[in-house]
mmCIF file of C-alpha atoms in Angstrom:
data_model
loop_
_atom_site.group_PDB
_atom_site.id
_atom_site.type_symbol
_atom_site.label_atom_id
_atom_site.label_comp_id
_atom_site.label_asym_id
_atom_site.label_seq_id
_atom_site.Cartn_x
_atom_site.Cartn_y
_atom_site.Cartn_z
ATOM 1 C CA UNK A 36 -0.985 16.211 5.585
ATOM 2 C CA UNK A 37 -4.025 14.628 6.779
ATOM 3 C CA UNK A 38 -6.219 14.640 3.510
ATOM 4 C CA UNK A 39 -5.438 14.680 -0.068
ATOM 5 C CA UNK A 40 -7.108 13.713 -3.667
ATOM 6 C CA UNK A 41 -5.896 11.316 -5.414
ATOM 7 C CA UNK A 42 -5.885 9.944 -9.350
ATOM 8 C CA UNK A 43 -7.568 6.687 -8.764
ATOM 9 C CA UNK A 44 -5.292 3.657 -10.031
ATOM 10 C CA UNK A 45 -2.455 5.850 -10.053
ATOM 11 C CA UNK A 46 0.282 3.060 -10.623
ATOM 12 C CA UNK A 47 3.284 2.965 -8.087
ATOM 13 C CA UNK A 48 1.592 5.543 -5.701
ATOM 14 C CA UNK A 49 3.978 4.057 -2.712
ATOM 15 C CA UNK A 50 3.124 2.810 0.923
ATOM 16 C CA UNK A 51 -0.765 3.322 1.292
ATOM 17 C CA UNK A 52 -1.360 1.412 4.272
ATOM 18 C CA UNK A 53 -1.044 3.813 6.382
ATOM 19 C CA UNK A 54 -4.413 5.543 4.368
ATOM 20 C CA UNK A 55 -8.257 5.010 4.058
ATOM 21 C CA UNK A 56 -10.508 6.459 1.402
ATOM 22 C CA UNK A 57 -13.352 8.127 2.036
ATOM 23 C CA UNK A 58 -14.842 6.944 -1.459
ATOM 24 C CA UNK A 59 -14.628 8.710 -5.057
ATOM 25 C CA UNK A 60 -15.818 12.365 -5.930
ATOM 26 C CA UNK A 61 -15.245 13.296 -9.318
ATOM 27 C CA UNK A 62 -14.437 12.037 -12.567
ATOM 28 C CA UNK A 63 -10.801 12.598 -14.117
ATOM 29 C CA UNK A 64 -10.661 12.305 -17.762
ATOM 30 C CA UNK A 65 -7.402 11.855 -20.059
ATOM 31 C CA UNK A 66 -7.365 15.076 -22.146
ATOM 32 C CA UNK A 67 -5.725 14.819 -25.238
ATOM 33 C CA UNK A 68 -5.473 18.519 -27.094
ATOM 34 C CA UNK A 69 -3.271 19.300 -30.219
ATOM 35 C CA UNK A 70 -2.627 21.995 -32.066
ATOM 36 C CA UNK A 71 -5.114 22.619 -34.753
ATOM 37 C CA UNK A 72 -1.907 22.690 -37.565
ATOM 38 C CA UNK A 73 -0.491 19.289 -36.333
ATOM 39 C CA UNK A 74 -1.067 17.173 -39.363
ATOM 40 C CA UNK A 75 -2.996 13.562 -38.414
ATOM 41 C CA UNK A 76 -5.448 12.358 -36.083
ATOM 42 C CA UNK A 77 -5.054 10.034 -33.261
ATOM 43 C CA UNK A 78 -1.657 7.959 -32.763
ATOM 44 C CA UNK A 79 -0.815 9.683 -36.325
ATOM 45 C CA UNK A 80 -0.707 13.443 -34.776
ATOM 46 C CA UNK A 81 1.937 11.824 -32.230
ATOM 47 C CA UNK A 82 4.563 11.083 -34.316
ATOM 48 C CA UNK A 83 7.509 13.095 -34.106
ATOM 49 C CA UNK A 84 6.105 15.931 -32.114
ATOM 50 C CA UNK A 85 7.038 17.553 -28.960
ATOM 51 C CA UNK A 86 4.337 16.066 -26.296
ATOM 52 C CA UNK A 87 3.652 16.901 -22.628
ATOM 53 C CA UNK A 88 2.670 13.674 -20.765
ATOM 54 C CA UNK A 89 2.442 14.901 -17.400
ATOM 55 C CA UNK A 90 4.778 15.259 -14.054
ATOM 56 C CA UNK A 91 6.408 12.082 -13.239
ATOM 57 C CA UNK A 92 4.420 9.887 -11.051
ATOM 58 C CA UNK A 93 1.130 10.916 -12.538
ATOM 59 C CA UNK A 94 -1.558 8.880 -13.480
ATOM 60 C CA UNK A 95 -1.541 11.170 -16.998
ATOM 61 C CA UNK A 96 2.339 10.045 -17.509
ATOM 62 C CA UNK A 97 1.842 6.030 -16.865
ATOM 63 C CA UNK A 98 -1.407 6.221 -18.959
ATOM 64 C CA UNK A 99 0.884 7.604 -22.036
ATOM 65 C CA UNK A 100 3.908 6.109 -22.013
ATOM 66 C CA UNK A 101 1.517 2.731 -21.860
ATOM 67 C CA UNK A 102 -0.133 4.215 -24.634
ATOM 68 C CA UNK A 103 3.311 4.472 -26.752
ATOM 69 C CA UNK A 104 4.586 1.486 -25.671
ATOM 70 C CA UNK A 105 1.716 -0.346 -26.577
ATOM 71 C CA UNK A 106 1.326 1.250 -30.023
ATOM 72 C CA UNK A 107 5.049 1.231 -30.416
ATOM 73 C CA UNK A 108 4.660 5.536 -31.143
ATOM 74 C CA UNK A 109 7.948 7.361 -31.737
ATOM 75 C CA UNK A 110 7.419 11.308 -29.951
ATOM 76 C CA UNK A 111 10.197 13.625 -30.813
ATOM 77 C CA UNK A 112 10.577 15.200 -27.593
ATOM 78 C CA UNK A 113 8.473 13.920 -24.212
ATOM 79 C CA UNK A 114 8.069 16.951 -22.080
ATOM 80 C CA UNK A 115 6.932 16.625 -17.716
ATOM 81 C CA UNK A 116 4.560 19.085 -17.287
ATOM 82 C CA UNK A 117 1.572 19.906 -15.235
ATOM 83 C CA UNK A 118 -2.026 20.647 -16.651
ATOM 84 C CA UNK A 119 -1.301 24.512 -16.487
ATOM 85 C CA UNK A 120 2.264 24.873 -17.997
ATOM 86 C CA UNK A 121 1.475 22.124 -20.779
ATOM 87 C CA UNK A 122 -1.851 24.780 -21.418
ATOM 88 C CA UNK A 123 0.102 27.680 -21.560
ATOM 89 C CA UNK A 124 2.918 25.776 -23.980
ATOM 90 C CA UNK A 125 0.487 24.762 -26.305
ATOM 91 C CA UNK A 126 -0.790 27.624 -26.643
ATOM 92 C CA UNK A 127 2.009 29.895 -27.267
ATOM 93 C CA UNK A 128 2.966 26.975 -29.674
ATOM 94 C CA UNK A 129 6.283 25.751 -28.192
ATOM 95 C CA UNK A 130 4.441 21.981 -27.825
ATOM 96 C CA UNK A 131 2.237 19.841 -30.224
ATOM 97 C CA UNK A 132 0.599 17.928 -28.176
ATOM 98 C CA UNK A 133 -0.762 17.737 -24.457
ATOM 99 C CA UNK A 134 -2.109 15.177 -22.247
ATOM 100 C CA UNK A 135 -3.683 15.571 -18.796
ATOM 101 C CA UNK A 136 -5.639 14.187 -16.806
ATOM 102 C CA UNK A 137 -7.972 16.774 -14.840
ATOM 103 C CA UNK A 138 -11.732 17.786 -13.887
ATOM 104 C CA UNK A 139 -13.843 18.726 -16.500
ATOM 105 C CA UNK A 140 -14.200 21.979 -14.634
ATOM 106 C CA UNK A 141 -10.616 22.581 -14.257
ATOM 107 C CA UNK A 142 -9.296 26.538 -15.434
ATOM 108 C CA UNK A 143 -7.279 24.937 -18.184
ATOM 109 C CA UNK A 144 -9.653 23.004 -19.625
ATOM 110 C CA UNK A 145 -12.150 24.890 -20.205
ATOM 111 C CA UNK A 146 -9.679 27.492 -21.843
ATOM 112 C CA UNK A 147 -8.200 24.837 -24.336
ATOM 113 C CA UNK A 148 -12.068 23.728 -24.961
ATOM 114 C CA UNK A 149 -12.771 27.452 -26.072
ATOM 115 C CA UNK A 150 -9.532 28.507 -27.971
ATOM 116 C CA UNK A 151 -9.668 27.819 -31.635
ATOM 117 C CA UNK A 152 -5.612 26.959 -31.888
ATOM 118 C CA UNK A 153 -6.286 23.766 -30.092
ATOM 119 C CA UNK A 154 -8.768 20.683 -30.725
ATOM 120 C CA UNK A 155 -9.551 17.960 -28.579
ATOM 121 C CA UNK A 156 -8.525 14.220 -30.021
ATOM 122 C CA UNK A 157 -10.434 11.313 -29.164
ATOM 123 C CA UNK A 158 -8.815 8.505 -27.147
ATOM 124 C CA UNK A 159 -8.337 5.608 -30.445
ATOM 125 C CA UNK A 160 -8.346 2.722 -28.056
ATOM 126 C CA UNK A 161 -10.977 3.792 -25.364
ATOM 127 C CA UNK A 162 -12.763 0.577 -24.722
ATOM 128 C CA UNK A 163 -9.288 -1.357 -24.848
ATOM 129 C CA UNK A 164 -7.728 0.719 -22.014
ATOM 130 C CA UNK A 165 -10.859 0.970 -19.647
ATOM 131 C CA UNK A 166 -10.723 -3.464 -20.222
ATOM 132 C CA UNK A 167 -6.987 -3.232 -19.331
ATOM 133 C CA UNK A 168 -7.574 -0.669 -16.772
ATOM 134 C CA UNK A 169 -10.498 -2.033 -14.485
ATOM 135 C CA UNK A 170 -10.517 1.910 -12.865
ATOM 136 C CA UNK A 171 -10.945 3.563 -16.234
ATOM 137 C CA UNK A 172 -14.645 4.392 -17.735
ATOM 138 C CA UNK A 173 -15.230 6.027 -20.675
ATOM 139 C CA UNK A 174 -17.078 9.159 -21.174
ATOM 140 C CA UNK A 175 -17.754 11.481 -23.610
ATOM 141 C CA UNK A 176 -17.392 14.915 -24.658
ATOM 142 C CA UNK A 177 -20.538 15.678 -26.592
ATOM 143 C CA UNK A 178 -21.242 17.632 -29.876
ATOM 144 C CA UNK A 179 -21.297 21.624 -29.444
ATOM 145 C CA UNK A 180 -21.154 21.417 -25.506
ATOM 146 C CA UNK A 181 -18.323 23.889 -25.619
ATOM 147 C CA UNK A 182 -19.736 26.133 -28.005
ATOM 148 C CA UNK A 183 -23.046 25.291 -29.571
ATOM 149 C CA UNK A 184 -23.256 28.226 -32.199
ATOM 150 C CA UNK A 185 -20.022 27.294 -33.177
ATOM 151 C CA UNK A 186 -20.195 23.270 -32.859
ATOM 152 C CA UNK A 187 -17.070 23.203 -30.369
ATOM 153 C CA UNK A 188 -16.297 20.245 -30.527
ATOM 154 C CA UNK A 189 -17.737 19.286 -34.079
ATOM 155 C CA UNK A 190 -18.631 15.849 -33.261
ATOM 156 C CA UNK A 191 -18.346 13.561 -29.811
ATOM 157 C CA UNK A 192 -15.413 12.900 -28.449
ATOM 158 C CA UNK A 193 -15.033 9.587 -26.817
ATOM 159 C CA UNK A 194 -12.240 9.950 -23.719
ATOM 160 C CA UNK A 195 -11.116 7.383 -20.859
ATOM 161 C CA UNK A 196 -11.479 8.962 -17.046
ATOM 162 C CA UNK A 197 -10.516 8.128 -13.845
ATOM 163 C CA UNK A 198 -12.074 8.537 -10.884
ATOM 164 C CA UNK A 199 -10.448 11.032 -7.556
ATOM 165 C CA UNK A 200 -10.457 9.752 -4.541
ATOM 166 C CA UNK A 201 -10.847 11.363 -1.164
ATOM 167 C CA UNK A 202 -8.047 9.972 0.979
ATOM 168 C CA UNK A 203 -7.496 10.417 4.771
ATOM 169 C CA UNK A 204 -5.095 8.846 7.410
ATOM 170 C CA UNK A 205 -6.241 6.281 9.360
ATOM 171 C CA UNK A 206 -5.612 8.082 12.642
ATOM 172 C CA UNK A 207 -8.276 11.268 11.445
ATOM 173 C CA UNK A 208 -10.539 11.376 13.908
ATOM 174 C CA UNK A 209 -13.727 9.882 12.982
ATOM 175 C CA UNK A 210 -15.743 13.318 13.375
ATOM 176 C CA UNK A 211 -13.711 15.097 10.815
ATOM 177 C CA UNK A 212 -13.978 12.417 8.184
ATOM 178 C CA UNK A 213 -18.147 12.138 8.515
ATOM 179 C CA UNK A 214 -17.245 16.008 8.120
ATOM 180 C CA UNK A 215 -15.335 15.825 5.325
ATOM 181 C CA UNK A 216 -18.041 12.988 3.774
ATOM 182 C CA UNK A 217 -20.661 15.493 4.144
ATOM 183 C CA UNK A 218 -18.859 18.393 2.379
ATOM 184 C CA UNK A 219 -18.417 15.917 -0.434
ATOM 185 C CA UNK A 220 -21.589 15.004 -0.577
ATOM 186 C CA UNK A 221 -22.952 19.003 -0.837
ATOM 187 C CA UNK A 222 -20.077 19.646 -3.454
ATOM 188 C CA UNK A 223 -19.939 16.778 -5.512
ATOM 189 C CA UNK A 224 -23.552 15.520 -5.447
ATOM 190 C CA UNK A 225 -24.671 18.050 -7.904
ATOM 191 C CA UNK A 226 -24.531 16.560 -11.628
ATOM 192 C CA UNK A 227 -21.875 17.224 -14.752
ATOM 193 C CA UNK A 228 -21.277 16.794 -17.878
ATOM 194 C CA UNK A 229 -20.066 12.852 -17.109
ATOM 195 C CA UNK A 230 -22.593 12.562 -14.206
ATOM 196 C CA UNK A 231 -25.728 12.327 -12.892
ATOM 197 C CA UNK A 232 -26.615 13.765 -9.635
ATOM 198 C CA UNK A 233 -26.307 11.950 -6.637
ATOM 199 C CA UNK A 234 -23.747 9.596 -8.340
ATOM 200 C CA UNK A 235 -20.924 10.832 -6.025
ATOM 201 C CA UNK A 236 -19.709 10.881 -3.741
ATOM 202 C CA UNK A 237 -19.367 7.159 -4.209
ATOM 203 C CA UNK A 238 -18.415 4.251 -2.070
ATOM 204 C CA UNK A 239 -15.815 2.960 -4.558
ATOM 205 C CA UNK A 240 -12.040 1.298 -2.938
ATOM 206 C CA UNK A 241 -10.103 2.355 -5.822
ATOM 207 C CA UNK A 242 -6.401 0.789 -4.388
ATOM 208 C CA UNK A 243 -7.252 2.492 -1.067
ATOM 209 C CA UNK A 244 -10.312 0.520 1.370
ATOM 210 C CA UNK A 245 -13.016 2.411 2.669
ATOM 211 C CA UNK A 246 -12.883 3.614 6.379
ATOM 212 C CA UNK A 247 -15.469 1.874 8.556
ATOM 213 C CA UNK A 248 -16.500 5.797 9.249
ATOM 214 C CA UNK A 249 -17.343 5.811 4.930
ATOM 215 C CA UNK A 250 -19.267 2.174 5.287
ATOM 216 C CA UNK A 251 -21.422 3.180 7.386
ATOM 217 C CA UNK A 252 -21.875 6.691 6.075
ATOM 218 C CA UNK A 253 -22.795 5.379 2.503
ATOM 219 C CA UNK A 254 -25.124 2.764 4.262
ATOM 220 C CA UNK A 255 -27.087 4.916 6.652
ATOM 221 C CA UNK A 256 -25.868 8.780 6.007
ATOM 222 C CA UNK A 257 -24.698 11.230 9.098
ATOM 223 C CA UNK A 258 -25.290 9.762 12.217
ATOM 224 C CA UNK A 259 -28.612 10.856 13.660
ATOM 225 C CA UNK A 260 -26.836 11.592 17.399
ATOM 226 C CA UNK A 261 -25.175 14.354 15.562
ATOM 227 C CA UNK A 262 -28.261 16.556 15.469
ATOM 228 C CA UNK A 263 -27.429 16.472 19.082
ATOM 229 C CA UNK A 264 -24.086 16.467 20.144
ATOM 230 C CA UNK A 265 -20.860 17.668 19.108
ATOM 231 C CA UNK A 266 -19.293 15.806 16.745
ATOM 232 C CA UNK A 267 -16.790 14.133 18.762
ATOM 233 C CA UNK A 268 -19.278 13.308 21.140
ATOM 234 C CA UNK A 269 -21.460 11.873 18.873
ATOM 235 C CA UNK A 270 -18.723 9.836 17.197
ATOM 236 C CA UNK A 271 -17.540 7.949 20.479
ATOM 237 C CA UNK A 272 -21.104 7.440 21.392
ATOM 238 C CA UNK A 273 -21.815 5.565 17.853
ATOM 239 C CA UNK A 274 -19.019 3.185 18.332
ATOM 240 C CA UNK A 275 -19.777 2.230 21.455
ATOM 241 C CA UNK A 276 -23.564 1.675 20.518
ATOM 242 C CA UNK A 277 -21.853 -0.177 17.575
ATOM 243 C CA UNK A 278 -20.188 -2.278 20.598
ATOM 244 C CA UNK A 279 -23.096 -2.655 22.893
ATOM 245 C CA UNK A 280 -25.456 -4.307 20.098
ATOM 246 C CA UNK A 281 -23.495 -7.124 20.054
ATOM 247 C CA UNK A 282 -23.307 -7.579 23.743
ATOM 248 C CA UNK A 283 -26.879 -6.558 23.852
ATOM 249 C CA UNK A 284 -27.905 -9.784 21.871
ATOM 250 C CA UNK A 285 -26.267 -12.290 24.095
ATOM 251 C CA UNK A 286 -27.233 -10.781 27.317
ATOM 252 C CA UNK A 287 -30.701 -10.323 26.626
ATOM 253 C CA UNK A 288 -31.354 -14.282 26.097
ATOM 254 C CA UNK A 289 -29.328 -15.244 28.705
ATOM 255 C CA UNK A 290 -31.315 -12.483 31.525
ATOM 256 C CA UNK A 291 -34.369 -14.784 30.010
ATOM 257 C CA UNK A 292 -31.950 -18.215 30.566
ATOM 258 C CA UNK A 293 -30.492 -17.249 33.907
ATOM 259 C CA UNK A 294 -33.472 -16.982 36.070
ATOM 260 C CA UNK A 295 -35.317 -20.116 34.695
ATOM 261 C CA UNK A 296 -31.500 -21.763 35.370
ATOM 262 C CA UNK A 297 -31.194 -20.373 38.619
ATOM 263 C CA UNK A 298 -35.124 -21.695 39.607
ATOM 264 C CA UNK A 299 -34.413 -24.884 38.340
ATOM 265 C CA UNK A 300 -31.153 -25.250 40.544
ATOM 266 C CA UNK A 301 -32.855 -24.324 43.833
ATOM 267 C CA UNK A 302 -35.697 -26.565 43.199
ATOM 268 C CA UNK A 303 -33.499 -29.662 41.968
ATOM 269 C CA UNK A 304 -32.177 -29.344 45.045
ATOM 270 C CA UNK A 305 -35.601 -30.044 47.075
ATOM 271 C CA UNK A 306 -36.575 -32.187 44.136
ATOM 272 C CA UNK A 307 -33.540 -34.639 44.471
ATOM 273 C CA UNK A 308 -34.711 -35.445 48.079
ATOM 274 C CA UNK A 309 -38.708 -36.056 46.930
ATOM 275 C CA UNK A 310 -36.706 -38.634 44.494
ATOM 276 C CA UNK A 311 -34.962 -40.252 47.311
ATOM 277 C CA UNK A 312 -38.131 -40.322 49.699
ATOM 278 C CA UNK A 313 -40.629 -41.728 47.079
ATOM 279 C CA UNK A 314 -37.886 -44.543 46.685
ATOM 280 C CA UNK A 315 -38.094 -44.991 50.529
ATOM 281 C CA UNK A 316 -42.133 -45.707 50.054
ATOM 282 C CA UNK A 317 -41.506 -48.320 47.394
ATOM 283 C CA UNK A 318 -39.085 -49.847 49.403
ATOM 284 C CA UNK A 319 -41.279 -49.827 52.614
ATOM 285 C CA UNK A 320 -44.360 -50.708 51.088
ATOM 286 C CA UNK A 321 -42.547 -53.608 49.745
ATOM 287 C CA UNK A 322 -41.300 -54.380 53.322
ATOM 288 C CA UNK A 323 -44.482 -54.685 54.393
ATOM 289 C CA UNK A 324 -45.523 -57.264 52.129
ATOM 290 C CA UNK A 325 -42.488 -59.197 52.244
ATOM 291 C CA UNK A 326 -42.210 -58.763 56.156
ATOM 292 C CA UNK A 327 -38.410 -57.363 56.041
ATOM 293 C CA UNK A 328 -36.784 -55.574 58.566
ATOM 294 C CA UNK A 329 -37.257 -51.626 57.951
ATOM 295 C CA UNK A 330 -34.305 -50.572 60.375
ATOM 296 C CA UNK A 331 -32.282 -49.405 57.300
ATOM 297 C CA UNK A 332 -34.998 -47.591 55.947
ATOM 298 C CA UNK A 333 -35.361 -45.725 59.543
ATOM 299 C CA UNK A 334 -31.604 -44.879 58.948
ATOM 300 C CA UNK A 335 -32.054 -43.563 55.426
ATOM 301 C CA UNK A 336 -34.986 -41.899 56.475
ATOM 302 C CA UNK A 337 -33.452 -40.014 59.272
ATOM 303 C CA UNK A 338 -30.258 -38.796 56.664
ATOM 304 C CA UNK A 339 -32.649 -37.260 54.810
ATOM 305 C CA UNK A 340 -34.571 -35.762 57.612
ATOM 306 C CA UNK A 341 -31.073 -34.101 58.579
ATOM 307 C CA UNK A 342 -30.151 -33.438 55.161
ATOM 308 C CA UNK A 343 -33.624 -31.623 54.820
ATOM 309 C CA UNK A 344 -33.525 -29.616 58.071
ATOM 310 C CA UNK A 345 -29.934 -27.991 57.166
ATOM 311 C CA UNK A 346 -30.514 -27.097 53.436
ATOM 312 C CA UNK A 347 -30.545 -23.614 52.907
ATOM 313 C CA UNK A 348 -32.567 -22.268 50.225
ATOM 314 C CA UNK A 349 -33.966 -18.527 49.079
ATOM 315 C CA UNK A 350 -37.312 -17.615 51.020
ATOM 316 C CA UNK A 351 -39.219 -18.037 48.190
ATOM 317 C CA UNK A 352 -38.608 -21.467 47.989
ATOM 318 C CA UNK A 353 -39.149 -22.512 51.384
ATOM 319 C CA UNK A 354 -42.497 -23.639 51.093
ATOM 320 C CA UNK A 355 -41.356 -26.153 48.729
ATOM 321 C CA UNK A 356 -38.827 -27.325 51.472
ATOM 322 C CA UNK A 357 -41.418 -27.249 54.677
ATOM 323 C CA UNK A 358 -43.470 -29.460 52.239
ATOM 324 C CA UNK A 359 -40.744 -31.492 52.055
ATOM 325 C CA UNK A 360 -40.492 -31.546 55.677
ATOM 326 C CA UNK A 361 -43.973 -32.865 56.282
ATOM 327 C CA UNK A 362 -43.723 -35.961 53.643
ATOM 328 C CA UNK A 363 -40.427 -37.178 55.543
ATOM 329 C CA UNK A 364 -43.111 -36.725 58.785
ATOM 330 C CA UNK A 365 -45.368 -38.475 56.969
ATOM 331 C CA UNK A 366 -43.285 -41.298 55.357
ATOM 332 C CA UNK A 367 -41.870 -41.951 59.114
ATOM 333 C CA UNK A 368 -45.242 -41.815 60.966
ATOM 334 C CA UNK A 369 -45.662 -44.592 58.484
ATOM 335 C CA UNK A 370 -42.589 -46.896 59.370
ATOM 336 C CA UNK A 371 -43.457 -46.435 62.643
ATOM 337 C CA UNK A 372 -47.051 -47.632 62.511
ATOM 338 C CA UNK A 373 -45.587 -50.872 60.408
ATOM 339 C CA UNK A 374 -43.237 -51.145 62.974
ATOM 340 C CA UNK A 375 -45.921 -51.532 65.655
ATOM 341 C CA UNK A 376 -47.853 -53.792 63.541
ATOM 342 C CA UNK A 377 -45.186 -56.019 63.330
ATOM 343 C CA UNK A 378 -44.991 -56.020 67.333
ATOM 344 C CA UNK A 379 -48.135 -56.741 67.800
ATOM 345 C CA UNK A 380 -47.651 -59.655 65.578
ATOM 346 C CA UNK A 381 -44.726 -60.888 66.996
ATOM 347 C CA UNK A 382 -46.663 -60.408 70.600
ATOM 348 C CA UNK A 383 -49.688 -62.548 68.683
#
């Protein structure tokens, strides 16, 4: 089994990590019908009677028994039965009492709302177990909504209610649980008697987490690329735009990084030598005041020249290099005119 509903809070449901929830659907609430003979109201009508508290692992049986224990209730007899058997054995009398814990729609419901034999008891400690239970609510059962010429049921009733969860394994493909969201969503969107409309389906973790497939669903709705594609398609093209965004936003600054990086690199290169050359002037002009010998400076000169004439650099930077070029022409033309001066002085 793939999918499943769930009592939400259900306590001791077993391993759930292999499961994801697709969010809650419909409200659950704790029924609690009697037989219109049984004698008290409340925890007083359970004393000493035959109850049905629901199959075992339900959320109907732990909500019961914690009920009893906690008010320290004696039952005669504590039956395990499903919503429809415990109906059908309170009707025919052979029980006193029934909880269950079930749509308001459900089949039995609605026929122990109607019957005369059986009224529906208000849960005594309602605010109490929705502060102890953080997935209860209460609702209520108002005046006359089963029966308004008769007043069925003569005043509201106040009951506790969970919530049902839509559960799926994790390994369900994507597609079929945004399928599955928007069948809740057309089903369950439409209001009832303990909900507005639009109030579920809901994106509520009750025990189970969300899938990533029901985040986004609740945040944006049906993925726009399915008007287009098949769903599968349109799933595995949603996670990997979901993918590329991220890798989106750190390649687009660095294409705007990378070519400013890359033009600084080629023109630090031709740069570094203009450094080197206008250090060479200083140094010459200074030699010319000072009368020193320039020989080194020829030497240093001429590295560069060589270093200049094999560096290799993209075309569109050449011109910055044959510029380059021409100042080492320049800067030597210059030694060599000092150089003569200082001949022709010597010669003098």
């Amino acid at each position: 089994m793939s999918v499943a509903l769930i009592q939400g809070g259900l306590p001791g449901a077993g391993d759930t990590s292999e499961l994801e929830s697709l969010g809650t659907v419909f409200y659950e609430p704790m029924w609690w019908f009697h037989r219109r003979e049984v004698q008290g109201t409340g925890i007083d009508g359970l004393r000493g009677r035959k109850v049905s508290i629901g199959p075992e692992g339900s959320a109907t049986r732990a909500l019961a028994l914690d009920l009893r224990k906690r008010t320290g209730t004696q039952m005669a007899e504590v039956l395990a039965l499903a919503p429809q058997p415990a109906g059908d054995k309170l009707l025919a009398g052979e029980i006193d009492v029934a909880f269950m814990m079930t749509a308001w729609e459900a089949p039995v419901v609605q026929r122990l709302l109607t019957d005369e034999r059986v009224e529906l008891n208000g849960f005594p400690y309602a605010d109490a177990f929705v502060a102890l239970y953080p997935f209860l609510r209460k609702v209520v059962v108002p005046r006359g909504v089963t029966d308004l010429a008769k007043g069925r049921p003569p005043a509201d009733v106040v009951l506790v209610a969970g919530k049902a969860s839509l559960v799926v394994r994790k390994d369900l493909h994507p597609a079929i649980q945004y399928l599955l969201l928007n069948a809740a969503a057309e089903i369950h969107a439409t209001p009832s008697i303990f909900n507005r409309a639009n109030e579920f389906p809901a994106a509520e973790a009750v025990d189970i987490p969300l899938s990533s497939e029901a985040v986004r669903f609740y945040k944006s709705g049906m993925p726009f690329l399915n008007d287009y594609f098949p769903f599968w398609m349109a799933a595995l093209i949603g996670k990997l735009i979901i993918l590329l965004i991220p890798i989106a936003g750190v390649l687009y600054p660095m294409s705007r990084l990378l070519p400013r990086l890359y033009d600084w690199m080629m023109r630090s290169k031709v740069l570094r030598m203009y450094g080197e050359l206008r250090l060479l002037e200083d140094e010459m002009t200074n030699a010319r005041d000072t009368g020193r010998d320039t020989r080194d400076m020829v030497a240093r000169l001429d590295s560069l020249e060589e270093q200049a004439n094999h560096l290799r650099v993209p075309v569109a930077y050449a011109s910055t290099l044959y510029m380059l070029r021409d100042h080492i022409g320049l800067v030597r033309e210059d030694m060599k005119k000092h150089a003569s001066n200082r001949g022709h002085d010597g010669a003098d």
